[in-house]
């Protein structure tokens, strides 16, 4: 996938591994709410991982303590994340 950042530079990012994992989890568990970890590169949000939400409060606190510099997280439905990843993976 190639996305154009704010600077006009092309960003290349492969989502296939995340798409494959998410597809399998959705097949096994159905749609679910997940925590998504992402980074912002040149004005573009790039998703790097996800995990199923079990407890918003404790997981949110743990994520806020453990995230690395430049990493952010949010909640989103798994099928919505899958749609975003598939759409972005088609961009050439």
Short mmCIF file of N, CA, C and O in Angstrom, two decimals:
data_model
loop_
_atom_site.label_atom_id
_atom_site.label_comp_id
_atom_site.label_asym_id
_atom_site.label_seq_id
_atom_site.Cartn_x
_atom_site.Cartn_y
_atom_site.Cartn_z
N UNK A 1 0.84 -1.16 0.00
CA UNK A 1 0.00 0.00 0.00
C UNK A 1 0.89 1.23 0.00
O UNK A 1 1.90 1.26 0.67
N UNK A 2 0.50 2.24 -0.73
CA UNK A 2 1.22 3.50 -0.76
C UNK A 2 0.23 4.63 -0.47
O UNK A 2 -0.74 4.80 -1.19
N UNK A 3 0.49 5.37 0.59
CA UNK A 3 -0.33 6.52 0.93
C UNK A 3 0.53 7.77 0.80
O UNK A 3 1.72 7.73 1.06
N UNK A 4 -0.09 8.88 0.43
CA UNK A 4 0.63 10.14 0.30
C UNK A 4 0.47 10.92 1.60
O UNK A 4 -0.64 11.21 2.02
N UNK A 5 1.60 11.24 2.23
CA UNK A 5 1.59 12.00 3.48
C UNK A 5 1.39 13.49 3.23
O UNK A 5 1.33 13.94 2.09
N UNK A 6 1.30 14.25 4.31
CA UNK A 6 1.11 15.70 4.21
C UNK A 6 2.23 16.38 3.44
O UNK A 6 2.03 17.38 2.79
N UNK A 7 3.44 15.82 3.54
CA UNK A 7 4.59 16.41 2.86
C UNK A 7 4.62 16.09 1.37
O UNK A 7 5.44 16.62 0.64
N UNK A 8 3.73 15.19 0.93
CA UNK A 8 3.71 14.78 -0.46
C UNK A 8 4.52 13.52 -0.71
O UNK A 8 4.54 13.00 -1.82
N UNK A 9 5.19 13.03 0.33
CA UNK A 9 5.98 11.80 0.19
C UNK A 9 5.08 10.58 0.27
O UNK A 9 4.06 10.58 0.96
N UNK A 10 5.48 9.54 -0.46
CA UNK A 10 4.75 8.27 -0.43
C UNK A 10 5.16 7.47 0.79
O UNK A 10 6.35 7.36 1.09
N UNK A 11 4.17 6.93 1.50
CA UNK A 11 4.44 6.03 2.62
C UNK A 11 4.02 4.64 2.18
O UNK A 11 2.93 4.44 1.66
N UNK A 12 4.87 3.67 2.39
CA UNK A 12 4.57 2.30 2.04
C UNK A 12 4.36 1.51 3.33
O UNK A 12 5.19 1.55 4.24
N UNK A 13 3.24 0.81 3.43
CA UNK A 13 2.94 0.06 4.64
C UNK A 13 2.09 -1.14 4.27
O UNK A 13 1.04 -1.00 3.66
N UNK A 14 2.54 -2.33 4.63
CA UNK A 14 1.83 -3.57 4.30
C UNK A 14 0.91 -3.96 5.44
O UNK A 14 1.35 -4.12 6.58
N UNK A 15 -0.38 -4.10 5.19
CA UNK A 15 -1.38 -4.45 6.20
C UNK A 15 -1.77 -5.91 6.15
O UNK A 15 -2.62 -6.34 6.93
N UNK A 16 -1.19 -6.70 5.25
CA UNK A 16 -1.65 -8.07 5.06
C UNK A 16 -1.64 -8.90 6.33
O UNK A 16 -2.58 -9.64 6.60
N UNK A 17 -0.58 -8.81 7.12
CA UNK A 17 -0.52 -9.62 8.34
C UNK A 17 -1.64 -9.26 9.31
O UNK A 17 -2.26 -10.14 9.91
N UNK A 18 -1.93 -7.98 9.45
CA UNK A 18 -2.99 -7.53 10.36
C UNK A 18 -4.36 -7.92 9.81
O UNK A 18 -5.24 -8.33 10.57
N UNK A 19 -4.54 -7.82 8.50
CA UNK A 19 -5.80 -8.21 7.87
C UNK A 19 -6.05 -9.70 8.08
O UNK A 19 -7.16 -10.10 8.44
N UNK A 20 -5.04 -10.52 7.87
CA UNK A 20 -5.19 -11.97 8.04
C UNK A 20 -5.55 -12.33 9.48
O UNK A 20 -6.45 -13.13 9.72
N UNK A 21 -4.85 -11.74 10.45
CA UNK A 21 -5.16 -12.01 11.86
C UNK A 21 -6.57 -11.58 12.22
O UNK A 21 -7.31 -12.31 12.89
N UNK A 22 -6.94 -10.40 11.78
CA UNK A 22 -8.27 -9.86 12.10
C UNK A 22 -9.37 -10.69 11.45
O UNK A 22 -10.39 -10.96 12.07
N UNK A 23 -9.16 -11.11 10.21
CA UNK A 23 -10.12 -11.99 9.54
C UNK A 23 -10.37 -13.25 10.35
O UNK A 23 -11.51 -13.66 10.55
N UNK A 24 -9.30 -13.87 10.82
CA UNK A 24 -9.42 -15.10 11.60
C UNK A 24 -10.15 -14.86 12.92
O UNK A 24 -11.01 -15.64 13.32
N UNK A 25 -9.80 -13.77 13.61
CA UNK A 25 -10.47 -13.46 14.88
C UNK A 25 -11.96 -13.19 14.69
O UNK A 25 -12.78 -13.60 15.51
N UNK A 26 -12.32 -12.51 13.62
CA UNK A 26 -13.73 -12.24 13.35
C UNK A 26 -14.47 -13.53 13.03
O UNK A 26 -15.60 -13.74 13.47
N UNK A 27 -13.83 -14.43 12.29
CA UNK A 27 -14.45 -15.73 12.00
C UNK A 27 -14.69 -16.52 13.28
O UNK A 27 -15.72 -17.17 13.44
N UNK A 28 -13.73 -16.47 14.19
CA UNK A 28 -13.83 -17.23 15.45
C UNK A 28 -14.78 -16.59 16.46
O UNK A 28 -15.51 -17.29 17.16
N UNK A 29 -14.76 -15.26 16.58
CA UNK A 29 -15.47 -14.57 17.66
C UNK A 29 -16.60 -13.65 17.20
O UNK A 29 -17.27 -13.07 18.04
N UNK A 30 -16.78 -13.49 15.90
CA UNK A 30 -17.76 -12.52 15.41
C UNK A 30 -17.21 -11.11 15.57
O UNK A 30 -16.05 -10.92 15.90
N UNK A 31 -18.05 -10.13 15.33
CA UNK A 31 -17.62 -8.74 15.48
C UNK A 31 -17.40 -8.45 16.96
O UNK A 31 -18.13 -8.93 17.82
N UNK A 32 -16.37 -7.68 17.27
CA UNK A 32 -16.08 -7.33 18.65
C UNK A 32 -15.43 -5.95 18.68
O UNK A 32 -14.93 -5.46 17.68
N UNK A 33 -15.47 -5.33 19.84
CA UNK A 33 -14.80 -4.06 20.03
C UNK A 33 -13.34 -4.35 20.35
O UNK A 33 -13.03 -5.25 21.13
N UNK A 34 -12.45 -3.59 19.73
CA UNK A 34 -11.03 -3.83 19.97
C UNK A 34 -10.29 -2.52 20.23
O UNK A 34 -10.72 -1.45 19.82
N UNK A 35 -9.19 -2.66 20.95
CA UNK A 35 -8.24 -1.56 21.12
C UNK A 35 -7.31 -1.61 19.91
O UNK A 35 -6.74 -2.65 19.61
N UNK A 36 -7.15 -0.50 19.23
CA UNK A 36 -6.24 -0.42 18.09
C UNK A 36 -5.06 0.46 18.47
O UNK A 36 -5.24 1.55 18.98
N UNK A 37 -3.88 -0.03 18.21
CA UNK A 37 -2.68 0.78 18.39
C UNK A 37 -2.32 1.35 17.02
O UNK A 37 -2.38 0.64 16.02
N UNK A 38 -1.99 2.63 17.00
CA UNK A 38 -1.61 3.24 15.73
C UNK A 38 -0.52 4.28 15.95
O UNK A 38 -0.28 4.72 17.07
N UNK A 39 0.13 4.63 14.87
CA UNK A 39 1.13 5.68 14.86
C UNK A 39 0.73 6.69 13.78
O UNK A 39 0.05 6.33 12.83
N UNK A 40 1.17 7.91 13.95
CA UNK A 40 0.93 8.94 12.94
C UNK A 40 2.26 9.21 12.23
O UNK A 40 3.24 9.59 12.85
N UNK A 41 2.28 8.92 10.93
CA UNK A 41 3.44 9.19 10.10
C UNK A 41 3.05 10.20 9.04
O UNK A 41 2.16 9.93 8.24
N UNK A 42 3.69 11.33 9.08
CA UNK A 42 3.47 12.35 8.06
C UNK A 42 1.98 12.67 7.90
O UNK A 42 1.47 12.82 6.79
N UNK A 43 1.26 12.71 9.03
CA UNK A 43 -0.14 13.07 9.01
C UNK A 43 -1.10 11.93 8.71
O UNK A 43 -2.29 12.14 8.57
N UNK A 44 -0.59 10.70 8.58
CA UNK A 44 -1.43 9.55 8.25
C UNK A 44 -1.44 8.57 9.41
O UNK A 44 -0.39 8.24 9.96
N UNK A 45 -2.63 8.11 9.78
CA UNK A 45 -2.80 7.13 10.86
C UNK A 45 -2.54 5.74 10.30
O UNK A 45 -3.23 5.29 9.39
N UNK A 46 -1.52 5.07 10.85
CA UNK A 46 -1.19 3.71 10.44
C UNK A 46 -1.42 2.76 11.61
O UNK A 46 -0.79 2.89 12.65
N UNK A 47 -2.35 1.83 11.43
CA UNK A 47 -2.67 0.86 12.47
C UNK A 47 -1.58 -0.21 12.54
O UNK A 47 -1.15 -0.72 11.51
N UNK A 48 -1.14 -0.52 13.77
CA UNK A 48 -0.04 -1.47 13.94
C UNK A 48 -0.46 -2.75 14.67
O UNK A 48 0.19 -3.78 14.51
N UNK A 49 -1.50 -2.69 15.49
CA UNK A 49 -1.96 -3.89 16.21
C UNK A 49 -3.36 -3.64 16.78
O UNK A 49 -3.87 -2.52 16.72
N UNK A 50 -3.93 -4.69 17.33
CA UNK A 50 -5.24 -4.59 17.97
C UNK A 50 -5.35 -5.69 19.02
O UNK A 50 -4.58 -6.66 19.01
N UNK A 51 -6.29 -5.52 19.95
CA UNK A 51 -6.63 -6.59 20.88
C UNK A 51 -8.08 -6.42 21.30
O UNK A 51 -8.61 -5.30 21.32
N UNK A 52 -8.74 -7.52 21.57
CA UNK A 52 -10.14 -7.51 21.95
C UNK A 52 -10.31 -6.81 23.30
O UNK A 52 -9.55 -7.06 24.24
N UNK A 53 -11.31 -5.93 23.40
CA UNK A 53 -11.60 -5.22 24.65
C UNK A 53 -12.35 -6.16 25.58
O UNK A 53 -13.37 -6.72 25.21
N UNK A 54 -11.82 -6.31 26.78
CA UNK A 54 -12.51 -7.08 27.81
C UNK A 54 -12.97 -6.16 28.93
O UNK A 54 -14.07 -6.28 29.43
N UNK A 55 -12.10 -5.22 29.33
CA UNK A 55 -12.42 -4.29 30.40
C UNK A 55 -11.82 -2.93 30.03
O UNK A 55 -10.61 -2.74 30.10
N UNK A 56 -12.69 -1.99 29.66
CA UNK A 56 -12.23 -0.67 29.20
C UNK A 56 -11.32 0.00 30.22
O UNK A 56 -10.28 0.54 29.89
N UNK A 57 -11.74 -0.01 31.46
CA UNK A 57 -11.02 0.76 32.48
C UNK A 57 -9.60 0.23 32.71
O UNK A 57 -8.64 0.97 32.58
N UNK A 58 -9.48 -1.04 33.06
CA UNK A 58 -8.15 -1.56 33.38
C UNK A 58 -7.26 -1.64 32.15
O UNK A 58 -6.07 -1.33 32.22
N UNK A 59 -7.81 -2.04 31.02
CA UNK A 59 -7.00 -2.12 29.81
C UNK A 59 -6.57 -0.74 29.34
O UNK A 59 -5.45 -0.55 28.88
N UNK A 60 -7.47 0.24 29.45
CA UNK A 60 -7.13 1.61 29.05
C UNK A 60 -6.00 2.18 29.89
O UNK A 60 -5.08 2.82 29.38
N UNK A 61 -6.06 1.91 31.19
CA UNK A 61 -4.99 2.37 32.09
C UNK A 61 -3.68 1.69 31.74
O UNK A 61 -2.64 2.34 31.64
N UNK A 62 -3.72 0.37 31.52
CA UNK A 62 -2.50 -0.37 31.17
C UNK A 62 -1.93 0.10 29.83
O UNK A 62 -0.71 0.25 29.70
N UNK A 63 -2.77 0.31 28.86
CA UNK A 63 -2.29 0.77 27.55
C UNK A 63 -1.66 2.15 27.65
O UNK A 63 -0.63 2.42 27.03
N UNK A 64 -2.26 3.03 28.43
CA UNK A 64 -1.71 4.37 28.55
C UNK A 64 -0.35 4.36 29.24
O UNK A 64 0.50 5.19 28.95
N UNK A 65 -0.12 3.39 30.12
CA UNK A 65 1.17 3.28 30.80
C UNK A 65 2.23 2.62 29.93
O UNK A 65 3.41 2.91 30.06
N UNK A 66 1.81 1.71 29.07
CA UNK A 66 2.76 0.86 28.34
C UNK A 66 3.05 1.31 26.92
O UNK A 66 3.95 0.76 26.28
N UNK A 67 2.29 2.26 26.39
CA UNK A 67 2.53 2.62 24.98
C UNK A 67 3.88 3.31 24.82
O UNK A 67 4.38 3.95 25.73
N UNK A 68 4.45 3.14 23.67
CA UNK A 68 5.74 3.74 23.35
C UNK A 68 5.52 5.15 22.83
O UNK A 68 4.42 5.51 22.42
N UNK A 69 6.57 5.94 22.81
CA UNK A 69 6.47 7.28 22.24
C UNK A 69 5.99 7.20 20.81
O UNK A 69 6.46 6.36 20.04
N UNK A 70 5.04 8.03 20.46
CA UNK A 70 4.53 8.06 19.10
C UNK A 70 3.43 7.05 18.84
O UNK A 70 2.92 6.99 17.74
N UNK A 71 3.06 6.24 19.84
CA UNK A 71 1.97 5.29 19.69
C UNK A 71 0.72 5.82 20.38
O UNK A 71 0.80 6.43 21.44
N UNK A 72 -0.40 5.57 19.78
CA UNK A 72 -1.69 5.98 20.32
C UNK A 72 -2.63 4.78 20.25
O UNK A 72 -2.34 3.80 19.56
N UNK A 73 -3.75 4.86 20.94
CA UNK A 73 -4.73 3.79 20.85
C UNK A 73 -6.14 4.36 20.92
O UNK A 73 -6.36 5.45 21.43
N UNK A 74 -7.06 3.58 20.36
CA UNK A 74 -8.47 3.94 20.35
C UNK A 74 -9.28 2.66 20.27
O UNK A 74 -8.74 1.60 19.96
N UNK A 75 -10.58 2.77 20.52
CA UNK A 75 -11.45 1.60 20.36
C UNK A 75 -12.21 1.72 19.05
O UNK A 75 -12.56 2.83 18.62
N UNK A 76 -12.44 0.57 18.44
CA UNK A 76 -13.15 0.51 17.17
C UNK A 76 -13.72 -0.91 17.04
O UNK A 76 -13.19 -1.85 17.62
N UNK A 77 -14.78 -1.05 16.28
CA UNK A 77 -15.32 -2.37 16.01
C UNK A 77 -14.39 -3.10 15.04
O UNK A 77 -13.85 -2.51 14.11
N UNK A 78 -14.22 -4.40 15.26
CA UNK A 78 -13.29 -5.19 14.45
C UNK A 78 -13.64 -5.14 12.96
O UNK A 78 -12.75 -5.01 12.12
N UNK A 79 -14.93 -5.23 12.62
CA UNK A 79 -15.29 -5.21 11.19
C UNK A 79 -15.01 -3.85 10.57
O UNK A 79 -14.64 -3.77 9.39
N UNK A 80 -15.12 -2.78 11.35
CA UNK A 80 -14.80 -1.45 10.83
C UNK A 80 -13.30 -1.30 10.60
O UNK A 80 -12.87 -0.74 9.58
N UNK A 81 -12.50 -1.82 11.52
CA UNK A 81 -11.05 -1.80 11.34
C UNK A 81 -10.66 -2.60 10.11
O UNK A 81 -9.83 -2.17 9.31
N UNK A 82 -11.29 -3.75 9.94
CA UNK A 82 -10.99 -4.60 8.78
C UNK A 82 -11.30 -3.87 7.47
O UNK A 82 -10.51 -3.92 6.52
N UNK A 83 -12.41 -3.16 7.42
CA UNK A 83 -12.76 -2.38 6.22
C UNK A 83 -11.70 -1.33 5.92
O UNK A 83 -11.29 -1.14 4.77
N UNK A 84 -11.24 -0.63 6.96
CA UNK A 84 -10.22 0.41 6.78
C UNK A 84 -8.93 -0.20 6.25
O UNK A 84 -8.33 0.30 5.30
N UNK A 85 -8.49 -1.31 6.87
CA UNK A 85 -7.24 -1.94 6.47
C UNK A 85 -7.31 -2.46 5.03
O UNK A 85 -6.36 -2.29 4.26
N UNK A 86 -8.43 -3.08 4.68
CA UNK A 86 -8.57 -3.60 3.31
C UNK A 86 -8.57 -2.47 2.28
O UNK A 86 -7.95 -2.58 1.23
N UNK A 87 -9.28 -1.39 2.60
CA UNK A 87 -9.33 -0.25 1.68
C UNK A 87 -7.94 0.35 1.48
O UNK A 87 -7.51 0.61 0.36
N UNK A 88 -7.23 0.54 2.58
CA UNK A 88 -5.88 1.12 2.49
C UNK A 88 -4.91 0.20 1.79
O UNK A 88 -3.98 0.65 1.14
N UNK A 89 -5.08 -1.10 1.96
CA UNK A 89 -4.16 -2.05 1.36
C UNK A 89 -4.30 -2.08 -0.16
O UNK A 89 -3.37 -2.50 -0.86
N UNK A 90 -5.43 -1.61 -0.69
CA UNK A 90 -5.64 -1.56 -2.14
C UNK A 90 -5.03 -0.34 -2.78
O UNK A 90 -4.89 -0.30 -4.00
N UNK A 91 -4.68 0.67 -1.98
CA UNK A 91 -4.15 1.92 -2.54
C UNK A 91 -2.74 1.67 -3.06
O UNK A 91 -1.88 1.16 -2.37
N UNK A 92 -2.53 1.96 -4.30
CA UNK A 92 -1.22 1.75 -4.95
C UNK A 92 -0.60 3.09 -5.29
O UNK A 92 -1.21 3.98 -5.70
#
